[in-house]
């Protein structure tokens, strides 16, 4: 398989993640969309690591590993925020999160 | 030939999971189909020869992130199926339009990118080399990630903890919405 | 592989040692060369799929008989001589039972949960060395593979509990998942010491590193201070990870009917049962690989006995230990369980990492010699033992007797 095939899969995954993040009303689903976008970026990193011209064979892979670690931290804090908001407002619906509106 | 078949299977699995997460109505089903996407991605990494990253993907995403998402869904009482109008926000047509446009632009740009046809020779990286790189040239990023994860751990616990003092504060207490319903 | 010093590499002992490998090669040679690796792979898979469920069947009857003896009764003794054919009767019973799916259940997820569980657990055996040269898939990151696969079984347990639409199932599943996540951290960290000392994530390399003998005694990791502490922590975490007594809260019969598989019957129930025991055996197998020398013989003069016999012998000992504990210890409470994981297991396993590193560098500084070895031994054992006593005392002193408080459950 060529690099293009992997990159196209990643691009489609990114678009799907973006669609979920933009359209769904539930905060957890929006987080899921963001996770999908991050994963698409990871797939790109690994695909370039495999097919690219590499002066340093380790860099691309370690970039992906660090990205996974950061994504895990992001997910835990994001879901913690959703739960904290749920304690206050008893909802996870983003369209109802209007208390900061002037 | 073999590799192409594997690639197609894994790619279809990955994208099917994402599509299901976008369309299903039950939140837990969305989370489970997200797991399918994660598994497909792990298989793609393995097929690219990135064994360590693929296994880390399974350990972190399926073993931790998916479980976290599922826990969050249950803790926010979101496990039932939602009615259709509750599903998407008011501007969902614009949102999907934007997403599809982004997808098209990306795919179109990739199709005639100059680097795209490169076959490259697969780099062979053993786990030992990864470990040595993490302890050598990448020691500083590793430390920073360690600090980040610790901060995220503490932050998530503090954010999600019930705020006792606020409940006892009479001024704030009046502003709090009434608690509804009991346990599930 | 001549890493094992006590192993005579000639004659019938080595033939017996390699008998399964030889059979695999002979059968594969009957096929055209293109197919040979595939045939060899399939034969290996068939071996795993045949042997471990057979041990599972044997374990169920041994467990019931052993528990019976511990409780002053006979246990099953009607089917076959001494009740040894009881698993056959159980299998026929569970296969012919009606398969009930609750009306409100999520049928697809309800069906997928046991399948995913059993498939994931079988995958874990792929990198387990059950004898010399006897590993199905010798990959570089074998231990990581096992932990990744083990982490994904949690999701199938959640699927089972959630899809049943039953309070007890959901509570059992949440308990199981919370417990498995909490104990996965010490489990991983306690395994890391063996990986650190070997310098490899490959189970075969870890077994090979424990291969030599000094005098008649082997170089197993469990005979070092950090190895012993790591092994003890690994055993406790493994008990919790497999939901075995005394950590069997997720399926506490007196509280939750049967936990996450309350709503399962017939074949799917049997799959859960199988998955649970296979999980127990695979985690025991990895414990043996990491700390107990894998397929190595315990004394140099016993090295003529085939390596696979040693592995399965150790596995049966581990299974007996699991049964023995089940007959001995009462079940923990949820808050005790969580406190123990986060306030005792986690600090101890982190400390053990430091001790293992200290052991390594003390060895370099002090040099060889009996005196230096003794100093290193005593220093590491003193740090671990001291912390164990202090931490245990502190936990006991802080324990307040009173009604339990629900902090996160509301």
XYZ file of N, CA and C in Angstrom, chain C residues 96-306:
633
model
N -27.199 -27.817 26.461
C -28.592 -28.131 26.142
C -29.565 -27.209 26.851
N -29.066 -26.340 27.718
C -29.963 -25.430 28.420
C -30.514 -24.377 27.477
N -31.688 -23.838 27.835
C -32.269 -22.801 26.997
C -31.435 -21.532 27.094
N -31.229 -20.898 25.955
C -30.475 -19.649 25.923
C -31.455 -18.492 26.075
N -31.447 -17.875 27.245
C -32.439 -16.822 27.508
C -31.798 -15.457 27.336
N -32.455 -14.601 26.548
C -32.039 -13.202 26.447
C -33.182 -12.372 27.018
N -32.926 -11.553 28.040
C -34.011 -10.747 28.614
C -34.670 -9.882 27.543
N -35.987 -9.657 27.695
C -36.713 -8.970 26.630
C -36.169 -7.561 26.410
N -35.795 -6.884 27.486
C -35.342 -5.501 27.320
C -33.850 -5.423 27.024
N -33.187 -6.577 26.951
C -31.735 -6.542 26.783
C -31.362 -6.074 25.380
N -30.138 -5.617 25.287
C -29.585 -5.190 24.014
C -28.994 -6.434 23.354
N -29.770 -7.056 22.444
C -29.433 -8.415 22.008
C -28.044 -8.508 21.391
N -27.662 -7.543 20.577
C -26.377 -7.630 19.874
C -25.225 -7.567 20.866
N -25.262 -6.558 21.738
C -24.173 -6.399 22.708
C -24.165 -7.578 23.668
N -25.365 -8.031 24.042
C -25.503 -9.174 24.943
C -24.835 -10.406 24.345
N -24.966 -10.581 23.031
C -24.335 -11.719 22.370
C -22.826 -11.520 22.237
N -22.425 -10.279 21.913
C -20.998 -10.038 21.630
C -20.124 -10.156 22.875
N -20.678 -9.794 24.049
C -19.839 -9.693 25.251
C -19.063 -10.981 25.541
N -19.722 -12.160 25.668
C -18.924 -13.361 25.981
C -17.958 -13.732 24.869
N -18.369 -13.480 23.606
C -17.496 -13.826 22.478
C -16.213 -13.000 22.543
N -16.383 -11.685 22.739
C -15.213 -10.803 22.812
C -14.307 -11.217 23.959
N -14.924 -11.554 25.098
C -14.134 -11.931 26.279
C -13.261 -13.148 25.974
N -13.898 -14.200 25.434
C -13.149 -15.443 25.227
C -12.078 -15.257 24.152
N -12.417 -14.518 23.086
C -11.424 -14.296 22.024
C -10.227 -13.532 22.581
N -10.502 -12.482 23.361
C -9.402 -11.677 23.900
C -8.523 -12.529 24.802
N -9.153 -13.384 25.620
C -8.341 -14.168 26.553
C -7.519 -15.212 25.811
N -8.102 -15.810 24.765
C -7.319 -16.765 23.978
C -6.135 -16.078 23.307
N -6.331 -14.821 22.869
C -5.223 -14.098 22.238
C -4.041 -13.974 23.193
N -4.340 -13.852 24.494
C -3.267 -13.692 25.468
C -2.310 -14.873 25.501
N -2.800 -16.071 25.117
C -1.931 -17.249 25.132
C -0.939 -17.253 23.975
N -1.146 -16.363 22.992
C -0.324 -16.412 21.789
C 1.146 -16.153 22.079
N 1.444 -15.374 23.125
C 2.845 -15.032 23.386
C 3.370 -15.701 24.646
N 2.613 -16.651 25.193
C 3.028 -17.311 26.432
C 3.941 -18.492 26.126
N 5.191 -18.487 26.603
C 6.063 -19.644 26.355
C 5.718 -20.776 27.297
N 5.186 -21.888 26.750
C 4.788 -23.008 27.602
C 5.872 -24.086 27.648
N 6.977 -23.835 26.987
C 8.075 -24.793 27.017
C 9.205 -24.244 26.182
N 10.326 -24.948 26.164
C 11.458 -24.495 25.357
C 11.032 -24.456 23.894
N 11.236 -23.337 23.231
C 10.841 -23.118 21.823
C 9.337 -23.283 21.596
N 8.549 -23.286 22.650
C 7.115 -23.489 22.478
C 6.359 -22.204 22.766
N 6.399 -21.295 21.790
C 5.589 -20.088 21.893
C 5.017 -19.835 20.515
N 3.725 -19.530 20.480
C 3.041 -19.455 19.192
C 3.550 -18.282 18.361
N 3.701 -17.115 18.997
C 3.982 -15.901 18.237
C 5.109 -15.170 18.943
N 6.363 -15.482 18.648
C 7.451 -14.855 19.406
C 7.662 -13.395 19.014
N 6.910 -12.492 19.608
C 7.090 -11.081 19.259
C 7.907 -10.388 20.335
N 8.467 -9.271 19.917
C 9.419 -8.531 20.737
C 8.748 -7.951 21.978
N 7.504 -7.503 21.829
C 6.816 -6.806 22.912
C 5.750 -7.701 23.533
N 6.105 -8.969 23.785
C 5.117 -9.943 24.233
C 4.371 -9.558 25.494
N 5.109 -9.066 26.510
C 4.463 -8.739 27.779
C 3.484 -7.581 27.582
N 3.893 -6.613 26.773
C 2.997 -5.487 26.478
C 1.737 -5.986 25.774
N 1.916 -6.942 24.868
C 0.784 -7.546 24.163
C -0.196 -8.142 25.164
N 0.353 -8.903 26.127
C -0.526 -9.542 27.111
C -1.295 -8.500 27.910
N -0.611 -7.438 28.344
C -1.317 -6.443 29.158
C -2.332 -5.676 28.330
N -2.015 -5.419 27.060
C -2.975 -4.724 26.200
C -4.228 -5.571 26.025
N -4.027 -6.880 25.785
C -5.172 -7.774 25.611
C -5.968 -7.872 26.909
N -5.233 -7.954 28.026
C -5.915 -8.046 29.314
C -6.762 -6.820 29.593
N -6.261 -5.642 29.162
C -7.030 -4.427 29.398
C -8.322 -4.428 28.595
N -8.315 -5.091 27.431
C -9.531 -5.015 26.612
C -10.608 -5.992 27.086
N -10.281 -6.902 28.025
C -11.359 -7.753 28.530
C -12.326 -6.963 29.410
N -11.834 -5.859 29.987
C -12.705 -5.058 30.850
C -13.921 -4.566 30.087
N -13.700 -4.219 28.849
C -14.798 -3.675 28.057
C -15.873 -4.727 27.831
N -15.453 -5.991 27.639
C -16.465 -7.016 27.398
C -17.264 -7.268 28.672
N -16.624 -7.109 29.825
C -17.367 -7.270 31.076
C -18.377 -6.147 31.226
N -17.963 -4.939 30.866
C -18.926 -3.836 30.893
C -20.072 -4.112 29.937
N -19.737 -4.589 28.723
C -20.790 -4.869 27.736
C -21.798 -5.863 28.292
N -21.295 -6.910 28.957
C -22.195 -7.919 29.519
C -23.116 -7.299 30.556
N -22.532 -6.511 31.457
C -23.340 -5.950 32.534
C -24.341 -4.935 32.039
N -23.926 -4.100 31.109
C -24.800 -3.025 30.657
C -25.918 -3.552 29.768
N -25.568 -4.505 28.883
C -26.577 -4.930 27.906
C -27.672 -5.765 28.549
N -27.449 -6.290 29.772
C -28.467 -7.131 30.388
C -29.649 -6.321 30.910
N -29.473 -5.022 31.081
C -30.523 -4.161 31.630
C -31.024 -4.694 32.969
N -30.073 -4.967 33.837
C -30.406 -5.532 35.129
C -29.533 -4.817 36.140
N -30.152 -4.394 37.239
C -29.396 -3.634 38.241
C -28.192 -4.410 38.738
N -28.408 -5.691 39.054
C -27.320 -6.473 39.626
C -26.199 -6.644 38.616
N -26.602 -6.869 37.346
C -25.574 -7.024 36.320
C -24.751 -5.756 36.201
N -25.443 -4.612 36.150
C -24.719 -3.353 35.952
C -23.817 -3.065 37.142
N -24.357 -3.278 38.359
C -23.538 -3.038 39.549
C -22.324 -3.956 39.546
N -22.548 -5.231 39.216
C -21.438 -6.176 39.174
C -20.401 -5.757 38.157
N -20.881 -5.307 36.987
C -19.945 -4.908 35.939
C -19.159 -3.684 36.367
N -19.844 -2.701 36.982
C -19.123 -1.500 37.397
C -18.091 -1.836 38.466
N -18.487 -2.707 39.403
C -17.526 -3.145 40.411
C -16.342 -3.811 39.752
N -16.640 -4.722 38.816
C -15.556 -5.476 38.184
C -14.625 -4.537 37.450
N -15.189 -3.586 36.697
C -14.335 -2.714 35.891
C -13.514 -1.805 36.792
N -14.152 -1.253 37.843
C -13.413 -0.370 38.752
C -12.274 -1.144 39.408
N -12.571 -2.366 39.835
C -11.564 -3.194 40.492
C -10.437 -3.550 39.534
N -10.810 -3.910 38.288
C -9.771 -4.329 37.351
C -8.883 -3.167 36.973
N -9.474 -1.970 36.819
C -8.648 -0.810 36.481
C -7.720 -0.479 37.639
N -8.256 -0.523 38.872
C -7.433 -0.172 40.022
C -6.264 -1.130 40.185
N -6.511 -2.424 39.982
C -5.449 -3.390 40.230
C -4.560 -3.597 39.019
N -4.962 -3.049 37.872
C -4.107 -3.180 36.707
C -2.824 -2.370 36.895
N -2.940 -1.247 37.611
C -1.769 -0.396 37.819
C -0.688 -1.136 38.612
N -0.998 -1.664 39.822
C 0.045 -2.444 40.514
C 0.475 -3.696 39.763
N -0.470 -4.315 39.029
C -0.106 -5.520 38.270
C 0.997 -5.196 37.263
N 0.772 -4.111 36.502
C 1.758 -3.709 35.500
C 3.071 -3.321 36.162
N 2.962 -2.494 37.234
C 4.189 -1.994 37.854
C 4.984 -3.108 38.508
N 4.281 -4.108 39.059
C 5.031 -5.194 39.681
C 5.683 -6.078 38.625
N 5.076 -6.137 37.428
C 5.712 -6.915 36.358
C 6.910 -6.177 35.784
N 6.908 -4.841 35.928
C 7.966 -4.047 35.297
C 9.342 -4.391 35.859
N 9.425 -4.787 37.143
C 10.758 -5.079 37.702
C 11.437 -6.202 36.921
N 10.659 -7.248 36.595
C 11.258 -8.359 35.841
C 11.710 -7.885 34.464
N 10.891 -7.006 33.849
C 11.249 -6.480 32.528
C 12.510 -5.628 32.632
N 12.578 -4.821 33.700
C 13.733 -3.951 33.909
C 15.023 -4.764 34.017
N 14.970 -5.825 34.829
C 16.184 -6.577 35.077
C 16.601 -7.377 33.854
N 15.622 -7.827 33.067
C 15.970 -8.570 31.865
C 16.406 -7.634 30.757
N 15.808 -6.446 30.725
C 16.080 -5.529 29.622
C 15.350 -5.928 28.367
N 14.211 -6.614 28.518
C 13.456 -7.012 27.331
C 11.998 -7.204 27.697
N 11.120 -6.951 26.725
C 9.690 -7.180 26.932
C 9.271 -8.552 26.413
N 10.235 -9.319 25.925
C 9.880 -10.595 25.331
C 9.845 -11.687 26.411
N 8.726 -12.413 26.542
C 8.635 -13.445 27.588
C 9.741 -14.477 27.467
N 10.126 -14.817 26.232
C 11.185 -15.812 26.068
C 12.502 -15.323 26.652
N 12.805 -14.034 26.411
C 14.059 -13.492 26.946
C 14.016 -13.475 28.460
N 12.834 -13.208 29.031
C 12.719 -13.168 30.494
C 12.957 -14.559 31.066
N 12.391 -15.588 30.413
C 12.628 -16.957 30.875
C 14.106 -17.308 30.729
N 14.692 -16.926 29.593
C 16.095 -17.259 29.359
C 16.990 -16.600 30.402
N 16.635 -15.370 30.813
C 17.466 -14.668 31.789
C 17.426 -15.338 33.150
N 16.366 -16.121 33.407
C 16.281 -16.814 34.693
C 16.791 -18.239 34.584
N 17.506 -18.547 33.479
C 17.805 -19.932 33.167
C 18.912 -20.603 33.961
N 19.938 -19.863 34.373
C 21.112 -20.529 34.939
C 20.884 -21.103 36.333
N 21.900 -21.789 36.840
C 21.838 -22.341 38.194
C 23.094 -21.927 38.939
N 22.967 -21.609 40.251
C 24.178 -21.532 41.074
C 24.107 -22.701 42.045
N 25.035 -23.609 41.892
C 24.913 -24.861 42.624
C 23.736 -25.633 42.055
N 22.766 -25.952 42.905
C 21.588 -26.624 42.388
C 20.411 -25.669 42.268
N 20.563 -24.446 42.811
C 19.411 -23.541 42.854
C 19.335 -22.676 41.598
N 18.148 -22.415 41.093
C 18.004 -21.632 39.864
C 18.060 -20.128 40.134
N 18.214 -19.349 39.080
C 18.265 -17.882 39.180
C 16.910 -17.254 38.969
N 15.887 -17.808 39.575
C 14.569 -17.221 39.391
C 14.505 -15.869 40.075
N 13.684 -14.977 39.477
C 13.597 -13.632 40.048
C 12.955 -13.633 41.421
N 12.137 -14.661 41.702
C 11.434 -14.652 42.982
C 12.405 -14.820 44.146
N 13.637 -15.291 43.884
C 14.604 -15.473 44.957
C 15.450 -14.238 45.221
N 15.021 -13.066 44.738
C 15.690 -11.814 45.086
C 14.685 -10.966 45.856
N 15.149 -9.983 46.649
C 14.177 -9.187 47.433
C 13.128 -8.508 46.546
N 13.596 -7.833 45.485
C 12.632 -7.133 44.623
C 11.758 -8.126 43.877
N 12.353 -9.275 43.519
C 11.580 -10.285 42.809
C 10.491 -10.862 43.690
N 10.829 -11.108 44.960
C 9.831 -11.664 45.867
C 8.705 -10.666 46.098
N 9.097 -9.383 46.341
C 8.066 -8.368 46.552
C 7.213 -8.225 45.292
N 7.880 -8.203 44.134
C 7.141 -8.083 42.881
C 6.205 -9.251 42.682
N 6.680 -10.444 43.018
C 5.850 -11.635 42.852
C 4.644 -11.584 43.780
N 4.871 -11.182 45.040
C 3.746 -11.115 45.978
C 2.713 -10.098 45.489
N 3.193 -8.929 45.058
C 2.271 -7.909 44.556
C 1.545 -8.410 43.314
N 2.282 -9.103 42.443
C 1.688 -9.619 41.210
C 0.586 -10.617 41.537
N 0.829 -11.474 42.524
C -0.179 -12.488 42.865
C -1.447 -11.815 43.383
N -1.282 -10.836 44.278
C -2.467 -10.170 44.830
C -3.228 -9.448 43.723
N -2.472 -8.720 42.877
C -3.132 -7.998 41.794
C -3.778 -8.961 40.808
N -3.145 -10.116 40.594
C -3.713 -11.086 39.662
C -5.006 -11.667 40.207
N -5.033 -11.899 41.526
C -6.273 -12.381 42.144
C -7.399 -11.385 41.921
N -7.083 -10.088 42.095
C -8.106 -9.068 41.910
C -8.489 -8.943 40.447
N -7.500 -9.051 39.590
C -7.745 -8.880 38.155
C -8.649 -9.989 37.617
N -8.521 -11.193 38.174
C -9.335 -12.296 37.675
C -10.598 -12.481 38.504
N -10.889 -11.536 39.392
C -12.092 -11.595 40.224
C -12.171 -12.870 41.049
N -11.018 -13.334 41.524
C -11.033 -14.524 42.354
C -11.155 -14.124 43.818
N -11.597 -15.045 44.632
C -11.645 -14.832 46.066
C -10.228 -14.507 46.554
N -9.997 -13.582 47.473
C -10.973 -12.813 48.250
C -11.443 -11.537 47.574
N -11.152 -11.390 46.300
C -11.540 -10.162 45.598
C -12.732 -10.423 44.683
N -13.619 -11.359 45.039
C -14.684 -11.703 44.102
C -15.947 -10.877 44.329
N -15.761 -9.615 44.702
C -16.933 -8.746 44.901
C -17.825 -8.616 43.680
N -17.252 -8.552 42.464
C -18.125 -8.355 41.304
C -19.157 -9.457 41.153
N -18.889 -10.633 41.717
C -19.869 -11.702 41.582
C -20.288 -12.232 42.941
N -20.215 -11.358 43.963
C -20.609 -11.790 45.298
C -22.045 -12.286 45.319
N -22.204 -13.597 45.522
C -23.532 -14.196 45.395
C -24.504 -13.608 46.404
N -23.979 -13.276 47.593
C -24.892 -12.825 48.631
C -25.379 -11.409 48.380
N -24.712 -10.678 47.471
C -25.103 -9.291 47.239
C -25.668 -9.079 45.844
N -25.103 -9.757 44.876
C -25.371 -9.373 43.483
C -25.850 -10.533 42.618
N -26.401 -11.595 43.207
C -26.790 -12.796 42.478
C -25.552 -13.440 41.836
N -25.151 -12.973 40.646
C -23.919 -13.510 40.071
C -23.125 -12.418 39.386
N -23.419 -11.156 39.684
C -22.652 -10.088 39.054
C -23.010 -9.920 37.597
N -22.005 -9.627 36.804
C -22.299 -9.199 35.426
C -22.861 -10.304 34.563
N -22.719 -11.573 34.955
C -23.362 -12.576 34.100
C -24.633 -13.166 34.714
N -25.304 -12.354 35.522
C -26.581 -12.815 36.082
C -27.557 -13.241 34.992
N -27.630 -12.461 33.913
C -28.655 -12.690 32.904
C -28.190 -13.624 31.790
N -27.126 -14.341 32.025
C -26.639 -15.242 30.982
C -26.971 -16.680 31.342
N -27.281 -17.459 30.324
C -27.581 -18.864 30.585
C -27.033 -19.692 29.436
N -27.060 -20.988 29.627
C -26.671 -21.905 28.568
C -25.247 -21.697 28.106
N -25.080 -21.680 26.796
C -23.746 -21.666 26.222
C -22.984 -20.381 26.548
N -23.712 -19.246 26.553
C -23.014 -17.985 26.823
C -22.502 -17.945 28.255
N -23.286 -18.513 29.172
C -22.803 -18.591 30.549
C -21.542 -19.444 30.609
N -21.579 -20.552 29.858
C -20.402 -21.426 29.835
C -19.195 -20.677 29.287
N -19.427 -19.805 28.289
C -18.317 -19.027 27.736
C -17.724 -18.100 28.798
N -18.595 -17.468 29.589
C -18.074 -16.602 30.654
C -17.257 -17.400 31.654
N -17.790 -18.566 31.994
C -17.114 -19.434 32.940
C -15.736 -19.814 32.396
N -15.727 -20.227 31.123
C -14.482 -20.588 30.451
C -13.521 -19.409 30.448
N -14.052 -18.225 30.088
C -13.214 -17.034 30.006
C -12.583 -16.725 31.340
N -13.360 -16.876 32.410
C -12.834 -16.556 33.725
C -11.670 -17.477 34.098
N -11.863 -18.778 33.867
C -10.802 -19.714 34.237
C -9.600 -19.589 33.303
N -9.868 -19.363 32.002
C -8.733 -19.186 31.086
C -7.947 -17.939 31.455
N -8.655 -16.891 31.872
C -7.980 -15.671 32.289
C -7.099 -15.934 33.494
N -7.640 -16.712 34.439
C -6.872 -17.063 35.630
C -5.609 -17.832 35.239
N -5.774 -18.797 34.321
C -4.605 -19.602 33.953
C -3.598 -18.776 33.180
N -4.071 -17.857 32.329
C -3.086 -17.112 31.548
C -2.327 -16.145 32.446
N -3.022 -15.533 33.404
C -2.300 -14.611 34.278
C -1.332 -15.384 35.169
N -1.737 -16.602 35.582
C -0.815 -17.449 36.347
C 0.390 -17.811 35.482
N 0.130 -18.092 34.205
C 1.215 -18.434 33.297
C 2.205 -17.291 33.161
N 1.686 -16.055 33.096
C 2.608 -14.925 32.984
C 3.339 -14.675 34.285
N 2.677 -14.918 35.417
C 3.372 -14.815 36.698
C 4.531 -15.798 36.756
N 4.270 -17.038 36.293
C 5.320 -18.062 36.261
C 6.454 -17.615 35.356
N 6.080 -17.055 34.172
C 7.104 -16.608 33.228
C 7.948 -15.482 33.808
N 7.279 -14.542 34.489
C 7.994 -13.356 34.942
C 8.861 -13.625 36.161
N 8.364 -14.445 37.094
C 9.075 -14.559 38.368
C 9.537 -15.969 38.699
N 8.849 -16.981 38.191
C 9.155 -18.346 38.620
C 9.928 -19.122 37.559
N 10.657 -18.419 36.717
C 11.539 -19.129 35.795
C 10.861 -19.799 34.621
N 9.595 -19.481 34.359
C 8.920 -20.037 33.188
C 8.963 -21.552 33.185
N 9.520 -22.111 32.083
C 9.568 -23.563 31.972
C 10.853 -24.156 32.557
N 11.633 -23.377 33.285
C 12.895 -23.875 33.836
C 12.669 -24.815 35.016
N 13.615 -25.720 35.198
C 13.522 -26.665 36.304
C 13.933 -25.983 37.604
N 13.346 -26.383 38.745
C 13.691 -25.729 40.016
C 15.049 -26.159 40.571
N 15.558 -27.329 40.190
C 16.891 -27.763 40.624
C 17.653 -28.254 39.407
N 18.966 -28.046 39.415
C 19.734 -28.370 38.213
C 19.690 -29.869 37.917
N 19.583 -30.715 38.975
C 19.600 -32.160 38.716
C 18.253 -32.659 38.204
N 17.238 -31.765 38.174
C 15.936 -32.173 37.642
C 15.723 -31.663 36.226
N 16.789 -31.098 35.615
C 16.616 -30.452 34.323
C 16.340 -31.432 33.195
N 16.482 -32.753 33.475
C 16.210 -33.705 32.395
C 14.709 -33.848 32.144
N 13.894 -33.430 33.085
C 12.443 -33.494 32.879
C 12.059 -32.424 31.855
N 11.186 -32.759 30.889
C 10.899 -31.820 29.798
C 10.390 -30.467 30.288
